[in-house]
Amino acid sequence: MSMNILICGVGGQGTVLAAKVVSQAALSRKEKVLSAETIGMAQRGGSVVSHVRIGSGVYSPLISCGQADVIIAFEATEAVRNIRFLKKNGTVIVNSKIVAPVTASLGAKIFETSAMVEYLKSTGANVICVDTDEACKKLGSSKPVNMILLGAACSAGIFCAHEIKDAVKVLVKPAFHEINLRAIDYGNLTLV
């Protein structure tokens, strides 16, 4: 059995760390994991896409169009931009927050979450929309958006919460364990 996970967002949102956490969780189960990142022109604010492929039948780190089992999108516009990777009846876990690119402000283009989510639903995807702004307020920090979304993926049955938490303990500095573990719990128990 294999699983293809595409994690997308913009620079500075923690997409690369989320991909590493997912990979570490799979490695702890002795699964074969291949992953790759594509990072846009700007370190902060540019498009970031991580491909994580898990399973014995995986031979390339990149997910082909129409082959992702799940897309975890840290930003709704990035979910729309990458929907071509999702397989039929796949799952999209998407942050309801829009981070409009700098180029959009130059052209006065308006990006609306509701329009993005409706488009995602129109593709036949199973869409789980997460209000990370509200979650961050309740958690008292704007930092753990990535872990809130991974927690929501746990709630949807995509990952096992204790494996994701154990991976965080391996990869994240101890000073940040508590907020990240609470964010995973919040996403896992509250959102979906």
mmCIF file of C-alpha atoms in Angstrom:
data_model
loop_
_atom_site.group_PDB
_atom_site.id
_atom_site.type_symbol
_atom_site.label_atom_id
_atom_site.label_comp_id
_atom_site.label_asym_id
_atom_site.label_seq_id
_atom_site.Cartn_x
_atom_site.Cartn_y
_atom_site.Cartn_z
ATOM 1 C CA MET A 1 0.000 0.000 0.000
ATOM 2 C CA SER A 2 1.254 3.487 -0.801
ATOM 3 C CA MET A 3 0.188 7.014 0.020
ATOM 4 C CA ASN A 4 0.958 10.204 -1.877
ATOM 5 C CA ILE A 5 0.713 13.452 0.059
ATOM 6 C CA LEU A 6 1.166 16.891 -1.463
ATOM 7 C CA ILE A 7 1.736 19.731 1.015
ATOM 8 C CA CYS A 8 1.512 23.243 -0.416
ATOM 9 C CA GLY A 9 1.567 26.813 0.780
ATOM 10 C CA VAL A 10 3.720 29.897 0.680
ATOM 11 C CA GLY A 11 7.177 30.442 2.114
ATOM 12 C CA GLY A 12 7.292 30.950 5.868
ATOM 13 C CA GLN A 13 4.176 28.907 6.690
ATOM 14 C CA GLY A 14 5.995 25.745 7.780
ATOM 15 C CA THR A 15 5.186 23.507 4.826
ATOM 16 C CA VAL A 16 8.688 22.003 4.665
ATOM 17 C CA LEU A 17 8.629 21.167 8.386
ATOM 18 C CA ALA A 18 5.190 19.569 7.978
ATOM 19 C CA ALA A 19 6.567 17.375 5.173
ATOM 20 C CA LYS A 20 9.496 16.356 7.367
ATOM 21 C CA VAL A 21 7.141 15.491 10.236
ATOM 22 C CA VAL A 22 4.968 13.336 7.948
ATOM 23 C CA SER A 23 8.084 11.630 6.566
ATOM 24 C CA GLN A 24 9.501 10.992 10.051
ATOM 25 C CA ALA A 25 6.178 9.519 11.205
ATOM 26 C CA ALA A 26 6.227 7.072 8.282
ATOM 27 C CA LEU A 27 9.893 6.221 8.858
ATOM 28 C CA SER A 28 9.104 5.382 12.488
ATOM 29 C CA ARG A 29 6.768 2.676 11.118
ATOM 30 C CA LYS A 30 9.666 1.410 8.969
ATOM 31 C CA GLU A 31 7.898 2.594 5.791
ATOM 32 C CA LYS A 32 9.828 3.573 2.681
ATOM 33 C CA VAL A 33 9.580 7.355 2.174
ATOM 34 C CA LEU A 34 10.639 9.554 -0.716
ATOM 35 C CA SER A 35 10.119 13.310 -0.639
ATOM 36 C CA ALA A 36 11.017 16.453 -2.532
ATOM 37 C CA GLU A 37 10.320 20.177 -2.251
ATOM 38 C CA THR A 38 9.901 22.825 -4.878
ATOM 39 C CA ILE A 39 10.358 26.316 -3.533
ATOM 40 C CA GLY A 40 9.327 29.453 -5.404
ATOM 41 C CA MET A 41 11.380 32.522 -6.198
ATOM 42 C CA ALA A 42 10.826 34.232 -2.846
ATOM 43 C CA GLN A 43 11.900 32.543 0.353
ATOM 44 C CA ARG A 44 9.010 34.212 2.175
ATOM 45 C CA GLY A 45 5.775 34.531 0.272
ATOM 46 C CA GLY A 46 6.757 32.354 -2.699
ATOM 47 C CA SER A 47 4.986 29.132 -3.585
ATOM 48 C CA VAL A 48 6.240 26.009 -1.765
ATOM 49 C CA VAL A 49 5.186 22.471 -2.669
ATOM 50 C CA SER A 50 6.376 19.322 -0.886
ATOM 51 C CA HIS A 51 5.788 15.849 -2.279
ATOM 52 C CA VAL A 52 5.795 12.989 0.247
ATOM 53 C CA ARG A 53 5.424 9.459 -1.081
ATOM 54 C CA ILE A 54 5.122 6.558 1.344
ATOM 55 C CA GLY A 55 5.131 2.823 0.569
ATOM 56 C CA SER A 56 7.177 -0.033 -0.840
ATOM 57 C CA GLY A 57 6.022 0.569 -4.424
ATOM 58 C CA VAL A 58 7.338 4.138 -4.540
ATOM 59 C CA TYR A 59 10.315 4.777 -6.834
ATOM 60 C CA SER A 60 10.217 8.533 -7.493
ATOM 61 C CA PRO A 61 9.865 11.405 -5.019
ATOM 62 C CA LEU A 62 7.530 13.435 -7.236
ATOM 63 C CA ILE A 63 3.788 12.833 -7.369
ATOM 64 C CA SER A 64 2.329 12.706 -10.871
ATOM 65 C CA CYS A 65 -0.803 14.663 -11.762
ATOM 66 C CA GLY A 66 -3.911 12.841 -10.579
ATOM 67 C CA GLN A 67 -2.014 10.648 -8.098
ATOM 68 C CA ALA A 68 -2.083 12.495 -4.737
ATOM 69 C CA ASP A 69 -4.276 10.818 -2.139
ATOM 70 C CA VAL A 70 -4.360 13.999 -0.108
ATOM 71 C CA ILE A 71 -3.413 17.648 -0.473
ATOM 72 C CA ILE A 72 -2.707 19.605 2.683
ATOM 73 C CA ALA A 73 -2.906 23.258 1.672
ATOM 74 C CA PHE A 74 -1.711 25.973 4.009
ATOM 75 C CA GLU A 75 -3.405 28.544 1.797
ATOM 76 C CA ALA A 76 -6.566 28.216 -0.318
ATOM 77 C CA THR A 77 -5.124 29.677 -3.520
ATOM 78 C CA GLU A 78 -2.277 27.156 -3.403
ATOM 79 C CA ALA A 79 -4.839 24.356 -3.047
ATOM 80 C CA VAL A 80 -6.516 25.508 -6.259
ATOM 81 C CA ARG A 81 -3.161 25.896 -8.004
ATOM 82 C CA ASN A 82 -2.202 22.295 -7.123
ATOM 83 C CA ILE A 83 -5.577 20.515 -7.436
ATOM 84 C CA ARG A 84 -4.409 18.834 -10.650
ATOM 85 C CA PHE A 85 -2.265 16.528 -8.501
ATOM 86 C CA LEU A 86 -5.252 15.132 -6.561
ATOM 87 C CA LYS A 87 -6.643 11.777 -7.583
ATOM 88 C CA LYS A 88 -10.360 11.275 -8.099
ATOM 89 C CA ASN A 89 -12.200 11.326 -4.746
ATOM 90 C CA GLY A 90 -9.034 12.431 -2.948
ATOM 91 C CA THR A 91 -9.022 14.637 0.144
ATOM 92 C CA VAL A 92 -8.042 18.301 0.411
ATOM 93 C CA ILE A 93 -7.380 19.737 3.856
ATOM 94 C CA VAL A 94 -7.246 23.480 3.319
ATOM 95 C CA ASN A 95 -6.606 26.484 5.507
ATOM 96 C CA SER A 96 -9.458 28.950 5.046
ATOM 97 C CA LYS A 97 -7.012 31.851 5.131
ATOM 98 C CA ILE A 98 -5.934 33.443 1.846
ATOM 99 C CA VAL A 99 -2.422 34.835 1.609
ATOM 100 C CA ALA A 100 -2.636 36.924 -1.561
ATOM 101 C CA PRO A 101 0.646 37.016 -3.463
ATOM 102 C CA VAL A 102 2.430 40.339 -3.851
ATOM 103 C CA THR A 103 1.692 40.262 -7.588
ATOM 104 C CA ALA A 104 -2.050 40.196 -6.814
ATOM 105 C CA SER A 105 -1.839 43.471 -4.895
ATOM 106 C CA LEU A 106 -0.212 45.113 -7.896
ATOM 107 C CA GLY A 107 -3.136 44.176 -10.130
ATOM 108 C CA ALA A 108 -5.811 44.724 -7.455
ATOM 109 C CA LYS A 109 -7.005 41.148 -7.960
ATOM 110 C CA ILE A 110 -9.336 39.885 -5.236
ATOM 111 C CA PHE A 111 -8.964 36.397 -3.798
ATOM 112 C CA GLU A 112 -11.926 35.026 -1.806
ATOM 113 C CA THR A 113 -11.797 31.896 0.311
ATOM 114 C CA SER A 114 -15.398 30.917 -0.420
ATOM 115 C CA ALA A 115 -14.788 30.959 -4.187
ATOM 116 C CA MET A 116 -11.630 28.870 -3.781
ATOM 117 C CA VAL A 117 -13.342 26.294 -1.556
ATOM 118 C CA GLU A 118 -16.355 26.063 -3.891
ATOM 119 C CA TYR A 119 -14.028 25.429 -6.812
ATOM 120 C CA LEU A 120 -12.225 22.676 -4.873
ATOM 121 C CA LYS A 121 -15.560 21.036 -4.044
ATOM 122 C CA SER A 122 -16.645 21.241 -7.678
ATOM 123 C CA THR A 123 -13.745 18.942 -8.606
ATOM 124 C CA GLY A 124 -15.272 16.114 -6.560
ATOM 125 C CA ALA A 125 -12.636 16.327 -3.844
ATOM 126 C CA ASN A 126 -13.463 15.635 -0.213
ATOM 127 C CA VAL A 127 -12.738 19.149 1.133
ATOM 128 C CA ILE A 128 -12.034 19.840 4.800
ATOM 129 C CA CYS A 129 -11.743 23.574 5.450
ATOM 130 C CA VAL A 130 -9.860 24.614 8.594
ATOM 131 C CA ASP A 131 -10.050 28.072 10.191
ATOM 132 C CA THR A 132 -6.477 28.290 11.453
ATOM 133 C CA ASP A 133 -6.868 31.954 12.448
ATOM 134 C CA GLU A 134 -9.485 30.954 15.035
ATOM 135 C CA ALA A 135 -7.369 28.002 16.151
ATOM 136 C CA CYS A 136 -4.292 30.205 16.569
ATOM 137 C CA LYS A 137 -6.282 32.670 18.692
ATOM 138 C CA LYS A 138 -7.393 29.844 20.979
ATOM 139 C CA LEU A 139 -3.857 28.442 21.167
ATOM 140 C CA GLY A 140 -2.334 31.878 21.831
ATOM 141 C CA SER A 141 0.180 31.698 18.984
ATOM 142 C CA SER A 142 0.151 32.294 15.236
ATOM 143 C CA LYS A 143 3.064 29.917 14.672
ATOM 144 C CA PRO A 144 1.606 26.359 14.642
ATOM 145 C CA VAL A 145 -0.615 26.546 11.543
ATOM 146 C CA ASN A 146 1.277 23.586 10.094
ATOM 147 C CA MET A 147 0.591 21.404 13.135
ATOM 148 C CA ILE A 148 -3.087 22.426 13.263
ATOM 149 C CA LEU A 149 -3.457 21.206 9.673
ATOM 150 C CA LEU A 150 -1.582 17.969 10.435
ATOM 151 C CA GLY A 151 -3.916 17.504 13.418
ATOM 152 C CA ALA A 152 -6.897 17.924 11.084
ATOM 153 C CA ALA A 153 -5.356 15.264 8.821
ATOM 154 C CA CYS A 154 -5.166 12.974 11.866
ATOM 155 C CA SER A 155 -8.834 13.619 12.577
ATOM 156 C CA ALA A 156 -9.645 12.715 8.963
ATOM 157 C CA GLY A 157 -7.858 9.385 9.439
ATOM 158 C CA ILE A 158 -4.916 10.209 7.181
ATOM 159 C CA PHE A 159 -2.282 10.100 9.922
ATOM 160 C CA CYS A 160 -2.053 8.684 13.428
ATOM 161 C CA ALA A 161 -1.829 11.527 15.977
ATOM 162 C CA HIS A 162 0.655 9.831 18.297
ATOM 163 C CA GLU A 163 3.046 9.159 15.368
ATOM 164 C CA ILE A 164 2.849 12.790 14.245
ATOM 165 C CA LYS A 165 3.471 13.938 17.826
ATOM 166 C CA ASP A 166 6.444 11.586 18.191
ATOM 167 C CA ALA A 167 7.878 12.952 14.925
ATOM 168 C CA VAL A 168 7.533 16.509 16.245
ATOM 169 C CA LYS A 169 9.498 15.501 19.341
ATOM 170 C CA VAL A 170 12.305 14.210 17.103
ATOM 171 C CA LEU A 171 12.430 17.158 14.686
ATOM 172 C CA VAL A 172 11.458 20.253 16.688
ATOM 173 C CA LYS A 173 13.458 21.937 19.447
ATOM 174 C CA PRO A 174 12.136 21.009 22.909
ATOM 175 C CA ALA A 175 11.225 24.634 23.648
ATOM 176 C CA PHE A 176 8.561 24.388 20.910
ATOM 177 C CA HIS A 177 7.181 20.934 21.701
ATOM 178 C CA GLU A 178 4.323 22.107 23.906
ATOM 179 C CA ILE A 179 2.715 24.555 21.451
ATOM 180 C CA ASN A 180 3.106 22.154 18.524
ATOM 181 C CA LEU A 181 1.629 19.205 20.428
ATOM 182 C CA ARG A 182 -1.309 21.335 21.572
ATOM 183 C CA ALA A 183 -1.849 22.441 17.959
ATOM 184 C CA ILE A 184 -1.947 18.819 16.773
ATOM 185 C CA ASP A 185 -4.484 18.003 19.492
ATOM 186 C CA TYR A 186 -6.556 21.038 18.574
ATOM 187 C CA GLY A 187 -6.669 20.063 14.909
ATOM 188 C CA ASN A 188 -7.306 16.418 15.721
ATOM 189 C CA LEU A 189 -10.035 16.885 18.321
ATOM 190 C CA THR A 190 -11.726 20.141 17.410
ATOM 191 C CA LEU A 191 -11.765 20.873 13.730
ATOM 192 C CA VAL A 192 -13.153 17.947 11.808
#
